[in-house]
Structure formats: C-alpha cells, structure tokens
Amino acid sequence: MARSGWEGMLHGHHNKEVIRIERESVIPVLKPHLIMTLTNLIKHSADRVEFLKLCKRIEYTIRAWYLLQFEDMMQIYSLFDPVSGAKKLEQQKISSEEVDVLEQNFLAYLFEVMKKSNFKIATQEEIDIALSGQYLLNLPITVNESKLDKVLFKKYFQTHPQDNLPDFHDKYIIFRRGIGIEQTTDFFIMEKVDMLIARFWSYVLRITRLEKLFYGRSKGSGTKNPKKEDELESEDYQDDVYERIRLEKLPLRIGSLLNKNTIQEPTFDRIIVVYRPASTKSKQERAIYVKHFKNIPMADMEIVLPEKKNPGLTPMDWVKFLGSAIVGLAAVGSSLDVDKADLRVIGAILSTVIGYFVKTYFTFQQNLVQYQNLITQSMYDKQLDSGKGTLLHLCDDVIQQEVKEVIISFFILMEQGKANRQDLDKWCEELIKEEFGESCNFDVDDAVQKLEKLGIVTKDVINRYQCVGLKRANEIIGTTTEELVLKARQGNTSP
C-alpha cells in the first residue's frame, strides 16, 4: 500500500523536472469493459453466464446499500442549493440552529462521498508544489477572502479534525483526483522576450543585492523537497512520476525566438471546489457551492479558485518600470551635465524608456486577455457540472468504484484460490496492469469488507480468503428487486 500525499518536486532528476505523486486507488477502467474482459477470461460458457449474473447482482446490491444515504444527502443539499435553497428554507421555516446542524450533516455526507469516490483534499504542500511552476497563466491570481464565509468549514473541522489541511481550509476546500498530462506547442515570442528581460533584471538585482526587496516567494521559484534526490529514488513506493517542461527552464537565446517550443504540465484530472460566499449585513448566506472541473493544469489551478481578485502587474513588471525609469533618468541627467546637451541623445533615451513602458503595458494586457480566455475555458470547456449535478455524479462514482473493486477481487479469488490480503492486493493490481494497461493502488481492505458483507467469501484460521462458487454466490445474494422489475417488463412474470 502506498503512503498518502506527494513526495514533492525533484530538480535534476536525470536533468528533468518531475513530480512524484502517490498512485491513486481509483480504478481507471470503465465497468462494462472490465466485466466483459474478465468474462472472456473464463473458460466454461456456463460459468461465464453465472459470472455476468453475479456482476449485475453485486451492482444492484451495492447501489441499494448507498441509496438511502445518497437520498438523505441530496435532500439536505436542496436546502443549500444556490438556486432554490433559500426559498425552501424560508418555506419550511427552519430555525437558524437547525440549519446549522443540517449544513454540518451535509458536509459530513459530502466528505464521506468524496472519500469513497477517491477524491482527496489538496494539502498545502501539494498546492505549493503545483503552483511552483508556470504554464499558460502569467498573472498573479489571489482570492478575495473578504467575499468568502469563514465559519462553515471552521465548525466542520473542529468536530472532524484532519491532518495536512491547507492554509485556506476555513474558507474553501479543493478536492483532487487523478493526474494527467497537457502539452502546448507555440512560438511563445512575447513570453520569451519577457523571460530574456526578466533574466537580465534578475542578474542586475542579484549583483546589487536588491533581489529580496522585490521578490517574496515567487510563483516561479522551485519548491525543493527536503529529502535528498538519491534517497527519494531509492524508496520503494507505488509512485507515478510526471515530467514538467517549463518555458523558463528551456535554453533561450535571441536566435530561438522564432522557434516553436512544446511545454508540458501535469494536470489534475478532476477538481471539486466547495465554498460558501460571505454573508452581508442584509442577508445571511446559506448557499453552498460545489463546482466540478476537469483537466486543470497544476501550475494554472488558480483559475478554479472562488472569488478571484482582478489581476494586476506582477513584481517583475514593477521592477521593469522602476528599473527603466531609474536608468532613463540617470542617462538624461548625465547628458544634461555636459556643456552642450545633445537633444537627439536625450530624445533617443526618452523614446527608449517610454517605448519600454508601452511594451510592458501591452504585455500585461496580453496576459490579461490570456487570463480571461483561460477563465472562459474553465467555465465552458473544463467545468463538468455544479451543485446537484456534481453530487449525482459523485454518488455514481462511489457505486462504480465499489462494484469494480468487488468484481476484480472476487475474480482473482475464483481464479487463484485462497489468498491473504497482501497477495490479493498484489494480484488485483497485476490483473489491472496486464489486462488493461493501467496502474492503481488497489484498495484491498475496502474490497474485502464488501465481499464479507455480501457473504460470498470465507476466511480460514490463518486469515486467507476463499470465494464460494459462482452459483452459490448468486444464491447467497439472491434475486434483486431490479431483476424482478426487468422480468416484469419483459412479461415473464404476472404484474
């Protein structure tokens, strides 16, 4: 089993910048494809029929287990839905104290569903690592915290304490699941020019020892892992490694300005952001926003943050402005000291300084347009759903994941015979890798718990598990309500 969290970012890992991330428990295989592939691996046709029947009964039973829990969660959320929740609260005349209890009950349901569907709360370390790079977003984005409620999550974590919470956990929560890769190929001419100028000014600030005055902890600075790289590479963890190719790390020169470059950034496959707007003097806010995004580049994850402030000039932009002004004024001043000041020289200096001001301003405007395009894309292309739609999606995710875990573990026991938890875990992961080409950290504990609850496995005195026969497993689970309904629709039973 892998440990929780990220190991961090490595610099110089075979001359690459990579991020090591714990392998996740989610099974990245569609359930129909999983069932058909495993069915085709069974030799006898009669067993294949029984296996297909068992898969359906497992799904129907697990769905029934969660039905009441999901209905309760959806019913409570209807009171906090941003669209119609306020009206329902007013109609039902629920006291403020009762509403406080209900919203905490909803959060308890929500966090449990998130856990079951393999979403994890993004920790501060993970966010720092993600934002230590730069991808397409070139503006500093911050959250207007005065517009966010600070009571809802504070109450929840007081009664449900958790480790490694991010600094902003009392205002909003970011859940993440799955990692992907995104690449962008372009000329990046303006970005390259900016980088060459930035490198020049960084050199000037470094030799004048003014670097700390202008820079706090910039987004582009790498976050080094406290562990040594050779120590990280020697650890035998179930980690996946993702390479980050940043423009600022590429070798740049004047001649390469017109060459195309490909940059690469790991992405959060799924992100869910939960928050509540701040109350005003005239209205107590009760709505809870739940927003679901896909394929968000780690370095650009600010685009999903709630209540973002309008971006302004970066510290480097101010350095360019101030540095250019000082250099320009110094040059003009030195020209005026001579007996015969050359107006053409003064004009050229002033024109250069003013031109540089204009160039910096238009670069900022270009970055602002890029930011607005990213925000628009996050709203229309990358936002999957929000509110009730997100919750329904999560509920189905839980069922699909649980069903796949049970089916895979039962199949392994059916094919391999007796196995302890460690062997079962290893064999399930090997099956997923060999048959589907996917990797995951199989949650064997959860799978065994479900198998025992279904009553289709037994455990001997040395803690080895063995499944019952296919036909017996179907008899134990029994005919489900869904099967009776399907038979009734087909006319096989009397109404």
CSV table of C-alpha atoms in Angstrom, one decimal:
chain,number,residue,atom,x,y,z
A,1,MET,CA,0.0,0.0,0.0
A,2,ALA,CA,1.3,3.5,-0.8
A,3,ARG,CA,1.5,6.3,1.7
A,4,SER,CA,-0.6,9.4,1.4
A,5,GLY,CA,0.5,12.7,-0.1
A,6,TRP,CA,3.1,13.7,-2.6
A,7,GLU,CA,6.8,13.2,-2.3
A,8,GLY,CA,7.4,16.6,-3.9
A,9,MET,CA,9.2,18.0,-6.9
A,10,LEU,CA,12.7,16.9,-7.9
A,11,HIS,CA,15.1,19.1,-9.8
A,12,GLY,CA,17.9,17.4,-11.7
A,13,HIS,CA,16.2,14.0,-11.8
A,14,HIS,CA,18.0,12.8,-15.0
A,15,ASN,CA,18.2,16.5,-15.9
A,16,LYS,CA,14.4,16.7,-15.8
A,17,GLU,CA,11.9,18.4,-13.5
A,18,VAL,CA,9.5,15.9,-12.3
A,19,ILE,CA,6.7,15.5,-9.7
A,20,ARG,CA,6.3,12.2,-7.8
A,21,ILE,CA,2.7,11.5,-6.8
A,22,GLU,CA,1.3,8.6,-4.9
A,23,ARG,CA,-0.5,6.2,-7.1
A,24,GLU,CA,-4.2,6.5,-6.5
A,25,SER,CA,-6.8,3.9,-5.6
A,26,VAL,CA,-9.3,4.8,-8.4
A,27,ILE,CA,-9.6,2.0,-11.0
A,28,PRO,CA,-9.3,3.8,-14.3
A,29,VAL,CA,-11.2,1.2,-16.3
A,30,LEU,CA,-14.9,1.5,-17.5
A,31,LYS,CA,-17.1,-1.0,-15.7
A,32,PRO,CA,-18.6,-2.6,-18.9
A,33,HIS,CA,-15.2,-3.1,-20.4
A,34,LEU,CA,-13.9,-4.5,-17.1
A,35,ILE,CA,-16.8,-7.0,-16.9
A,36,MET,CA,-16.6,-8.2,-20.5
A,37,THR,CA,-12.8,-8.6,-20.4
A,38,LEU,CA,-12.9,-10.7,-17.2
A,39,THR,CA,-15.9,-12.7,-18.5
A,40,ASN,CA,-13.9,-13.6,-21.7
A,41,LEU,CA,-11.1,-15.0,-19.5
A,42,ILE,CA,-13.4,-17.6,-18.0
A,43,LYS,CA,-13.2,-20.9,-19.8
A,44,HIS,CA,-16.6,-22.5,-19.5
A,45,SER,CA,-19.7,-20.9,-21.0
A,46,ALA,CA,-21.9,-21.8,-18.1
A,47,ASP,CA,-19.5,-20.1,-15.7
A,48,ARG,CA,-19.5,-17.0,-17.9
A,49,VAL,CA,-23.3,-16.8,-17.6
A,50,GLU,CA,-23.2,-17.1,-13.9
A,51,PHE,CA,-20.4,-14.5,-13.6
A,52,LEU,CA,-22.4,-12.0,-15.6
A,53,LYS,CA,-25.4,-12.6,-13.4
A,54,LEU,CA,-23.2,-12.2,-10.3
A,55,CYS,CA,-21.8,-8.9,-11.6
A,56,LYS,CA,-25.3,-7.5,-12.0
A,57,ARG,CA,-26.4,-8.6,-8.6
A,58,ILE,CA,-23.3,-7.2,-7.0
A,59,GLU,CA,-24.0,-3.8,-8.6
A,60,TYR,CA,-27.7,-3.8,-7.7
A,61,THR,CA,-26.9,-4.7,-4.1
A,62,ILE,CA,-24.2,-2.1,-3.6
A,63,ARG,CA,-26.4,0.5,-5.2
A,64,ALA,CA,-29.2,-0.4,-2.7
A,65,TRP,CA,-26.7,-0.1,0.2
A,66,TYR,CA,-26.0,3.5,-0.6
A,67,LEU,CA,-29.5,4.6,-1.8
A,68,LEU,CA,-30.8,5.9,1.5
A,69,GLN,CA,-27.5,7.7,2.3
A,70,PHE,CA,-27.4,9.4,-1.1
A,71,GLU,CA,-31.1,10.4,-0.8
A,72,ASP,CA,-30.5,11.9,2.6
A,73,MET,CA,-27.5,13.9,1.3
A,74,MET,CA,-29.4,15.2,-1.8
A,75,GLN,CA,-32.5,16.1,0.3
A,76,ILE,CA,-30.3,18.1,2.8
A,77,TYR,CA,-28.4,19.8,-0.1
A,78,SER,CA,-31.7,21.0,-1.6
A,79,LEU,CA,-31.8,23.4,1.3
A,80,PHE,CA,-28.4,24.9,0.5
A,81,ASP,CA,-28.7,24.8,-3.3
A,82,PRO,CA,-27.6,28.3,-4.6
A,83,VAL,CA,-30.6,28.4,-7.0
A,84,SER,CA,-33.5,27.3,-4.9
A,85,GLY,CA,-32.2,26.6,-1.4
A,86,ALA,CA,-33.1,30.0,0.2
A,87,LYS,CA,-36.7,29.7,-0.9
A,88,LYS,CA,-37.0,26.2,0.6
A,89,LEU,CA,-35.5,27.3,3.9
A,90,GLU,CA,-38.0,30.1,4.0
A,91,GLN,CA,-41.0,27.9,3.2
A,92,GLN,CA,-40.1,25.2,5.8
A,93,LYS,CA,-39.4,27.9,8.5
A,94,ILE,CA,-36.4,26.0,9.9
A,95,SER,CA,-34.7,27.7,12.8
A,96,SER,CA,-31.2,29.0,12.5
A,97,GLU,CA,-29.9,26.5,15.0
A,98,GLU,CA,-31.5,23.6,13.0
A,99,VAL,CA,-30.0,24.9,9.8
A,100,ASP,CA,-26.5,25.0,11.4
A,101,VAL,CA,-27.0,21.3,12.3
A,102,LEU,CA,-28.2,20.4,8.8
A,103,GLU,CA,-25.4,22.1,7.0
A,104,GLN,CA,-22.8,20.2,9.2
A,105,ASN,CA,-24.7,16.9,8.4
A,106,PHE,CA,-24.4,17.7,4.7
A,107,LEU,CA,-20.7,18.3,4.9
A,108,ALA,CA,-20.3,15.0,6.8
A,109,TYR,CA,-22.1,13.2,4.0
A,110,LEU,CA,-20.2,15.1,1.3
A,111,PHE,CA,-16.7,14.4,2.8
A,112,GLU,CA,-17.6,10.7,3.1
A,113,VAL,CA,-18.8,10.5,-0.5
A,114,MET,CA,-15.6,12.3,-1.6
A,115,LYS,CA,-13.5,9.7,0.3
A,116,LYS,CA,-15.4,6.8,-1.2
A,117,SER,CA,-15.0,8.1,-4.7
A,118,ASN,CA,-11.3,8.5,-4.1
A,119,PHE,CA,-11.2,12.3,-4.0
A,120,LYS,CA,-8.6,13.8,-1.6
A,121,ILE,CA,-8.3,17.2,0.0
A,122,ALA,CA,-5.4,19.0,-1.6
A,123,THR,CA,-2.8,19.8,1.1
A,124,GLN,CA,-0.8,23.0,1.4
A,125,GLU,CA,2.3,21.1,0.3
A,126,GLU,CA,0.6,19.7,-2.8
A,127,ILE,CA,-0.7,23.2,-3.7
A,128,ASP,CA,2.7,24.8,-3.2
A,129,ILE,CA,4.3,22.2,-5.5
A,130,ALA,CA,1.6,22.6,-8.1
A,131,LEU,CA,2.0,26.4,-8.1
A,132,SER,CA,5.8,26.4,-8.0
A,133,GLY,CA,5.7,26.3,-11.8
A,134,GLN,CA,4.3,28.4,-14.6
A,135,TYR,CA,2.3,27.2,-17.6
A,136,LEU,CA,-0.1,29.4,-19.5
A,137,LEU,CA,-1.2,31.7,-16.7
A,138,ASN,CA,1.3,34.5,-16.4
A,139,LEU,CA,-0.5,36.8,-13.9
A,140,PRO,CA,-0.6,36.6,-10.1
A,141,ILE,CA,-4.1,35.5,-9.0
A,142,THR,CA,-5.3,35.9,-5.5
A,143,VAL,CA,-8.6,35.2,-3.7
A,144,ASN,CA,-10.7,38.0,-2.2
A,145,GLU,CA,-11.1,36.3,1.1
A,146,SER,CA,-13.5,39.0,2.4
A,147,LYS,CA,-16.1,37.6,0.0
A,148,LEU,CA,-15.9,34.1,1.4
A,149,ASP,CA,-17.5,32.7,4.5
A,150,LYS,CA,-15.1,31.6,7.3
A,151,VAL,CA,-17.5,29.8,9.7
A,152,LEU,CA,-18.9,26.8,7.8
A,153,PHE,CA,-15.6,24.8,7.4
A,154,LYS,CA,-14.2,26.1,10.6
A,155,LYS,CA,-17.1,24.4,12.5
A,156,TYR,CA,-16.7,21.2,10.5
A,157,PHE,CA,-13.0,20.7,11.1
A,158,GLN,CA,-13.4,21.5,14.8
A,159,THR,CA,-15.6,18.4,15.1
A,160,HIS,CA,-13.8,16.4,12.3
A,161,PRO,CA,-10.1,17.2,12.6
A,162,GLN,CA,-7.8,16.2,9.8
A,163,ASP,CA,-4.1,16.4,9.2
A,164,ASN,CA,-2.3,18.4,6.5
A,165,LEU,CA,-5.1,20.8,5.8
A,166,PRO,CA,-4.3,23.8,3.5
A,167,ASP,CA,-4.0,27.3,4.9
A,168,PHE,CA,-7.3,28.3,3.4
A,169,HIS,CA,-9.3,25.4,4.7
A,170,ASP,CA,-11.7,27.6,6.7
A,171,LYS,CA,-12.7,29.4,3.5
A,172,TYR,CA,-12.9,26.8,0.7
A,173,ILE,CA,-11.8,23.3,0.1
A,174,ILE,CA,-10.2,21.8,-3.1
A,175,PHE,CA,-10.6,18.1,-3.7
A,176,ARG,CA,-8.5,16.4,-6.3
A,177,ARG,CA,-8.5,13.0,-8.1
A,178,GLY,CA,-6.4,11.6,-10.9
A,179,ILE,CA,-3.4,13.0,-12.7
A,180,GLY,CA,-2.9,13.6,-16.4
A,181,ILE,CA,-0.6,15.5,-18.8
A,182,GLU,CA,-1.2,18.5,-21.0
A,183,GLN,CA,1.1,19.8,-23.7
A,184,THR,CA,1.0,23.1,-25.6
A,185,THR,CA,3.1,23.9,-28.7
A,186,ASP,CA,3.6,27.5,-29.8
A,187,PHE,CA,6.1,30.2,-30.6
A,188,PHE,CA,5.7,32.0,-27.2
A,189,ILE,CA,7.5,35.0,-28.7
A,190,MET,CA,6.4,37.6,-26.1
A,191,GLU,CA,6.9,35.2,-23.3
A,192,LYS,CA,10.5,34.5,-24.5
A,193,VAL,CA,11.2,38.3,-24.8
A,194,ASP,CA,9.9,38.8,-21.3
A,195,MET,CA,12.0,35.9,-20.0
A,196,LEU,CA,15.2,37.3,-21.5
A,197,ILE,CA,14.4,40.7,-20.0
A,198,ALA,CA,13.5,39.1,-16.7
A,199,ARG,CA,16.7,37.2,-16.6
A,200,PHE,CA,18.7,40.4,-17.2
A,201,TRP,CA,16.9,42.3,-14.4
A,202,SER,CA,17.3,39.3,-12.1
A,203,TYR,CA,21.0,39.4,-12.8
A,204,VAL,CA,21.1,43.2,-12.1
A,205,LEU,CA,19.1,42.7,-8.8
A,206,ARG,CA,21.3,39.8,-7.8
A,207,ILE,CA,24.6,41.7,-8.2
A,208,THR,CA,23.1,44.8,-6.5
A,209,ARG,CA,21.7,42.6,-3.7
A,210,LEU,CA,18.2,44.1,-4.1
A,211,GLU,CA,16.6,40.7,-5.1
A,212,LYS,CA,15.0,40.1,-1.7
A,213,LEU,CA,13.5,43.6,-1.7
A,214,PHE,CA,11.4,43.0,-4.8
A,215,TYR,CA,10.7,39.3,-4.5
A,216,GLY,CA,8.9,37.5,-1.8
A,217,ARG,CA,8.3,33.9,-2.6
A,218,SER,CA,7.5,34.0,-6.3
A,219,LYS,CA,5.3,31.5,-8.1
A,220,GLY,CA,8.1,30.5,-10.5
A,221,SER,CA,10.6,29.5,-7.8
A,222,GLY,CA,11.1,25.8,-7.5
A,223,THR,CA,10.0,24.0,-4.4
A,224,LYS,CA,12.7,21.7,-3.3
A,225,ASN,CA,11.9,18.6,-1.4
A,226,PRO,CA,13.8,18.4,1.9
A,227,LYS,CA,14.8,14.8,1.2
A,228,LYS,CA,17.8,14.1,-1.0
A,229,GLU,CA,17.1,13.1,-4.5
A,230,ASP,CA,19.0,9.8,-4.3
A,231,GLU,CA,17.0,9.0,-1.1
A,232,LEU,CA,13.8,9.6,-3.0
A,233,GLU,CA,14.8,7.5,-5.9
A,234,SER,CA,15.7,4.6,-3.7
A,235,GLU,CA,12.4,4.4,-1.9
A,236,ASP,CA,10.2,1.6,-3.0
A,237,TYR,CA,6.8,3.3,-3.1
A,238,GLN,CA,3.9,3.0,-5.5
A,239,ASP,CA,4.6,6.4,-7.0
A,240,ASP,CA,4.0,7.8,-10.5
A,241,VAL,CA,6.4,10.3,-12.0
A,242,TYR,CA,5.2,13.2,-14.2
A,243,GLU,CA,7.6,15.5,-16.0
A,244,ARG,CA,7.1,19.2,-16.1
A,245,ILE,CA,8.6,21.1,-19.0
A,246,ARG,CA,8.6,24.8,-18.4
A,247,LEU,CA,9.5,27.6,-20.8
A,248,GLU,CA,11.7,29.3,-18.2
A,249,LYS,CA,13.8,26.1,-17.9
A,250,LEU,CA,14.5,25.9,-21.6
A,251,PRO,CA,17.7,27.3,-23.0
A,252,LEU,CA,16.8,30.6,-24.7
A,253,ARG,CA,18.8,33.0,-26.9
A,254,ILE,CA,17.9,35.7,-29.4
A,255,GLY,CA,18.0,33.2,-32.3
A,256,SER,CA,15.4,30.9,-30.8
A,257,LEU,CA,12.7,33.5,-30.5
A,258,LEU,CA,11.1,32.3,-33.8
A,259,ASN,CA,11.3,28.6,-33.0
A,260,LYS,CA,8.3,26.6,-31.8
A,261,ASN,CA,8.5,25.1,-28.3
A,262,THR,CA,6.5,22.5,-26.5
A,263,ILE,CA,5.8,22.9,-22.9
A,264,GLN,CA,4.2,20.3,-20.7
A,265,GLU,CA,2.4,20.4,-17.4
A,266,PRO,CA,0.8,17.7,-15.2
A,267,THR,CA,-2.9,18.2,-14.7
A,268,PHE,CA,-5.5,17.4,-12.1
A,269,ASP,CA,-7.8,15.1,-13.9
A,270,ARG,CA,-10.7,16.1,-11.6
A,271,ILE,CA,-11.0,19.0,-9.2
A,272,ILE,CA,-14.0,19.8,-7.0
A,273,VAL,CA,-14.2,23.2,-5.2
A,274,VAL,CA,-16.5,23.7,-2.3
A,275,TYR,CA,-17.2,27.1,-0.7
A,276,ARG,CA,-19.8,29.5,0.6
A,277,PRO,CA,-20.0,33.2,-0.1
A,278,ALA,CA,-19.7,35.6,2.8
A,279,SER,CA,-22.9,36.9,4.4
A,280,THR,CA,-23.8,40.6,4.1
A,281,LYS,CA,-25.4,42.9,6.7
A,282,SER,CA,-28.7,42.5,4.9
A,283,LYS,CA,-28.6,38.8,4.2
A,284,GLN,CA,-27.2,35.7,5.9
A,285,GLU,CA,-25.7,33.5,3.2
A,286,ARG,CA,-26.6,29.8,3.4
A,287,ALA,CA,-25.9,28.6,-0.1
A,288,ILE,CA,-23.0,26.0,-0.6
A,289,TYR,CA,-21.3,26.0,-4.0
A,290,VAL,CA,-19.9,22.7,-5.3
A,291,LYS,CA,-18.1,23.1,-8.6
A,292,HIS,CA,-16.6,20.2,-10.6
A,293,PHE,CA,-13.7,20.8,-13.1
A,294,LYS,CA,-11.6,18.5,-15.4
A,295,ASN,CA,-8.1,18.6,-16.7
A,296,ILE,CA,-6.8,21.6,-14.8
A,297,PRO,CA,-3.0,22.2,-15.3
A,298,MET,CA,-1.4,22.2,-11.9
A,299,ALA,CA,0.5,25.5,-12.4
A,300,ASP,CA,-2.7,27.2,-13.5
A,301,MET,CA,-5.0,25.8,-10.8
A,302,GLU,CA,-5.8,29.4,-9.7
A,303,ILE,CA,-8.4,29.6,-12.5
A,304,VAL,CA,-10.7,27.4,-10.4
A,305,LEU,CA,-10.4,29.4,-7.2
A,306,PRO,CA,-13.6,31.1,-6.0
A,307,GLU,CA,-14.0,34.9,-5.7
A,308,LYS,CA,-10.8,35.8,-7.6
A,309,LYS,CA,-9.4,39.4,-7.5
A,310,ASN,CA,-8.8,41.2,-10.7
A,311,PRO,CA,-5.1,40.6,-11.6
A,312,GLY,CA,-2.6,43.4,-11.6
A,313,LEU,CA,1.0,44.0,-12.5
A,314,THR,CA,3.5,41.4,-11.4
A,315,PRO,CA,6.5,42.2,-9.2
A,316,MET,CA,8.7,41.8,-12.3
A,317,ASP,CA,6.6,44.3,-14.2
A,318,TRP,CA,7.2,46.9,-11.4
A,319,VAL,CA,10.9,46.1,-11.4
A,320,LYS,CA,10.9,46.7,-15.2
A,321,PHE,CA,9.1,50.0,-14.7
A,322,LEU,CA,11.2,51.3,-11.9
A,323,GLY,CA,14.5,50.0,-13.3
A,324,SER,CA,13.8,51.6,-16.7
A,325,ALA,CA,12.8,54.9,-15.1
A,326,ILE,CA,16.0,55.0,-13.0
A,327,VAL,CA,18.2,54.1,-15.9
A,328,GLY,CA,16.5,56.6,-18.2
A,329,LEU,CA,16.6,59.4,-15.7
A,330,ALA,CA,20.2,58.7,-14.9
A,331,ALA,CA,21.1,58.7,-18.6
A,332,VAL,CA,19.2,62.0,-19.2
A,333,GLY,CA,20.8,63.5,-16.1
A,334,SER,CA,24.3,62.6,-17.3
A,335,SER,CA,23.5,64.1,-20.7
A,336,LEU,CA,22.4,67.4,-19.1
A,337,ASP,CA,25.7,67.6,-17.1
A,338,VAL,CA,27.7,68.2,-20.3
A,339,ASP,CA,28.1,71.7,-21.6
A,340,LYS,CA,26.3,71.1,-24.8
A,341,ALA,CA,23.4,68.7,-24.2
A,342,ASP,CA,22.6,66.7,-27.4
A,343,LEU,CA,18.8,66.9,-27.7
A,344,ARG,CA,18.9,64.0,-30.1
A,345,VAL,CA,20.6,61.8,-27.5
A,346,ILE,CA,18.1,62.8,-24.8
A,347,GLY,CA,15.2,62.2,-27.2
A,348,ALA,CA,16.5,58.8,-28.1
A,349,ILE,CA,16.9,57.8,-24.4
A,350,LEU,CA,13.4,59.1,-23.5
A,351,SER,CA,11.9,57.4,-26.5
A,352,THR,CA,13.5,54.1,-25.5
A,353,VAL,CA,12.3,54.4,-21.9
A,354,ILE,CA,8.7,55.4,-23.0
A,355,GLY,CA,8.7,52.6,-25.6
A,356,TYR,CA,9.7,50.1,-22.9
A,357,PHE,CA,6.9,51.3,-20.7
A,358,VAL,CA,4.4,50.9,-23.5
A,359,LYS,CA,5.8,47.4,-24.3
A,360,THR,CA,5.4,46.3,-20.7
A,361,TYR,CA,1.9,47.7,-20.5
A,362,PHE,CA,0.8,45.8,-23.7
A,363,THR,CA,2.5,42.6,-22.4
A,364,PHE,CA,0.3,43.0,-19.3
A,365,GLN,CA,-2.8,43.5,-21.4
A,366,GLN,CA,-1.9,40.4,-23.5
A,367,ASN,CA,-1.5,38.4,-20.3
A,368,LEU,CA,-4.8,39.7,-19.1
A,369,VAL,CA,-6.5,38.6,-22.3
A,370,GLN,CA,-4.9,35.2,-21.9
A,371,TYR,CA,-6.2,35.0,-18.3
A,372,GLN,CA,-9.7,35.9,-19.4
A,373,ASN,CA,-9.5,33.2,-22.1
A,374,LEU,CA,-8.5,30.7,-19.5
A,375,ILE,CA,-11.3,31.7,-17.2
A,376,THR,CA,-13.8,31.4,-20.1
A,377,GLN,CA,-12.4,28.0,-21.0
A,378,SER,CA,-12.6,26.8,-17.4
A,379,MET,CA,-16.3,27.9,-17.3
A,380,TYR,CA,-17.3,26.3,-20.6
A,381,ASP,CA,-14.8,23.6,-21.5
A,382,LYS,CA,-13.4,22.4,-18.2
A,383,GLN,CA,-16.3,22.8,-15.8
A,384,LEU,CA,-18.2,19.5,-15.8
A,385,ASP,CA,-21.0,20.4,-13.5
A,386,SER,CA,-22.0,22.2,-10.3
A,387,GLY,CA,-24.3,21.8,-7.4
A,388,LYS,CA,-26.8,18.9,-7.6
A,389,GLY,CA,-25.3,17.6,-10.8
A,390,THR,CA,-21.9,17.2,-9.2
A,391,LEU,CA,-23.3,15.4,-6.2
A,392,LEU,CA,-25.2,12.9,-8.5
A,393,HIS,CA,-22.0,12.3,-10.4
A,394,LEU,CA,-20.1,11.6,-7.2
A,395,CYS,CA,-22.8,9.2,-6.0
A,396,ASP,CA,-22.5,7.2,-9.2
A,397,ASP,CA,-18.7,7.3,-8.9
A,398,VAL,CA,-18.9,5.7,-5.5
A,399,ILE,CA,-21.1,2.9,-6.8
A,400,GLN,CA,-19.0,2.2,-9.9
A,401,GLN,CA,-15.7,2.2,-7.9
A,402,GLU,CA,-17.1,-0.2,-5.2
A,403,VAL,CA,-18.6,-2.5,-7.8
A,404,LYS,CA,-15.3,-2.7,-9.7
A,405,GLU,CA,-13.3,-3.5,-6.6
A,406,VAL,CA,-15.6,-6.3,-5.6
A,407,ILE,CA,-15.7,-7.8,-9.1
A,408,ILE,CA,-11.9,-7.8,-9.5
A,409,SER,CA,-11.2,-9.2,-6.1
A,410,PHE,CA,-13.8,-12.0,-6.5
A,411,PHE,CA,-12.4,-12.9,-9.9
A,412,ILE,CA,-8.9,-13.2,-8.5
A,413,LEU,CA,-10.1,-15.4,-5.7
A,414,MET,CA,-12.1,-17.5,-8.2
A,415,GLU,CA,-9.0,-18.0,-10.4
A,416,GLN,CA,-6.2,-18.1,-7.8
A,417,GLY,CA,-7.9,-19.9,-4.9
A,418,LYS,CA,-7.0,-18.9,-1.4
A,419,ALA,CA,-5.1,-15.6,-0.7
A,420,ASN,CA,-4.3,-13.4,2.2
A,421,ARG,CA,-4.9,-9.6,1.9
A,422,GLN,CA,-1.3,-8.8,0.7
A,423,ASP,CA,-1.4,-11.4,-2.1
A,424,LEU,CA,-4.9,-10.4,-3.1
A,425,ASP,CA,-3.8,-6.8,-3.3
A,426,LYS,CA,-0.8,-7.6,-5.4
A,427,TRP,CA,-2.7,-10.0,-7.8
A,428,CYS,CA,-5.5,-7.5,-8.3
A,429,GLU,CA,-3.0,-4.7,-9.3
A,430,GLU,CA,-1.2,-7.1,-11.6
A,431,LEU,CA,-4.5,-8.1,-13.3
A,432,ILE,CA,-5.4,-4.4,-13.9
A,433,LYS,CA,-1.9,-3.8,-15.3
A,434,GLU,CA,-1.8,-6.9,-17.5
A,435,GLU,CA,-5.3,-6.9,-18.9
A,436,PHE,CA,-6.0,-3.1,-19.1
A,437,GLY,CA,-2.5,-1.5,-19.1
A,438,GLU,CA,-3.5,0.7,-16.2
A,439,SER,CA,-1.9,1.2,-12.7
A,440,CYS,CA,-3.6,1.8,-9.4
A,441,ASN,CA,-3.1,1.3,-5.7
A,442,PHE,CA,-5.9,-1.2,-5.3
A,443,ASP,CA,-7.9,-0.7,-2.1
A,444,VAL,CA,-8.0,-4.3,-0.9
A,445,ASP,CA,-9.3,-3.5,2.5
A,446,ASP,CA,-12.5,-1.9,1.2
A,447,ALA,CA,-12.9,-4.7,-1.4
A,448,VAL,CA,-12.6,-7.5,1.2
A,449,GLN,CA,-15.0,-5.7,3.5
A,450,LYS,CA,-17.6,-5.6,0.8
A,451,LEU,CA,-17.1,-9.3,-0.1
A,452,GLU,CA,-17.6,-10.2,3.5
A,453,LYS,CA,-20.7,-8.1,3.8
A,454,LEU,CA,-22.1,-9.8,0.7
A,455,GLY,CA,-21.3,-13.2,2.3
A,456,ILE,CA,-19.6,-14.6,-0.8
A,457,VAL,CA,-16.1,-15.2,0.8
A,458,THR,CA,-14.9,-17.1,3.7
A,459,LYS,CA,-11.7,-16.7,5.9
A,460,ASP,CA,-9.7,-19.5,7.4
A,461,VAL,CA,-7.7,-19.5,10.7
A,462,ILE,CA,-4.6,-18.1,9.1
A,463,ASN,CA,-6.5,-15.2,7.5
A,464,ARG,CA,-6.7,-16.5,4.0
A,465,TYR,CA,-9.7,-15.6,1.9
A,466,GLN,CA,-11.6,-18.0,-0.4
A,467,CYS,CA,-14.6,-17.3,-2.5
A,468,VAL,CA,-17.7,-19.5,-2.8
A,469,GLY,CA,-18.6,-21.0,-6.2
A,470,LEU,CA,-20.3,-18.8,-8.8
A,471,LYS,CA,-23.7,-20.5,-8.5
A,472,ARG,CA,-23.6,-20.4,-4.7
A,473,ALA,CA,-22.6,-16.7,-4.7
A,474,ASN,CA,-25.7,-15.9,-6.8
A,475,GLU,CA,-27.9,-17.9,-4.4
A,476,ILE,CA,-26.4,-16.1,-1.4
A,477,ILE,CA,-27.1,-12.6,-2.8
A,478,GLY,CA,-30.5,-13.8,-4.2
A,479,THR,CA,-32.8,-12.3,-6.7
A,480,THR,CA,-32.7,-8.5,-6.6
A,481,THR,CA,-35.6,-6.1,-7.0
A,482,GLU,CA,-34.1,-4.8,-10.2
A,483,GLU,CA,-34.2,-8.3,-11.7
A,484,LEU,CA,-37.9,-8.7,-10.7
A,485,VAL,CA,-38.7,-5.4,-12.3
A,486,LEU,CA,-36.8,-6.4,-15.5
A,487,LYS,CA,-38.7,-9.7,-15.7
A,488,ALA,CA,-42.0,-7.9,-15.2
A,489,ARG,CA,-41.2,-5.5,-18.0
A,490,GLN,CA,-40.4,-8.4,-20.3
A,491,GLY,CA,-43.7,-10.1,-19.4
A,492,ASN,CA,-42.0,-13.1,-17.8
A,493,THR,CA,-44.0,-12.7,-14.5
A,494,SER,CA,-47.5,-11.6,-13.8
A,495,PRO,CA,-47.9,-8.0,-12.8
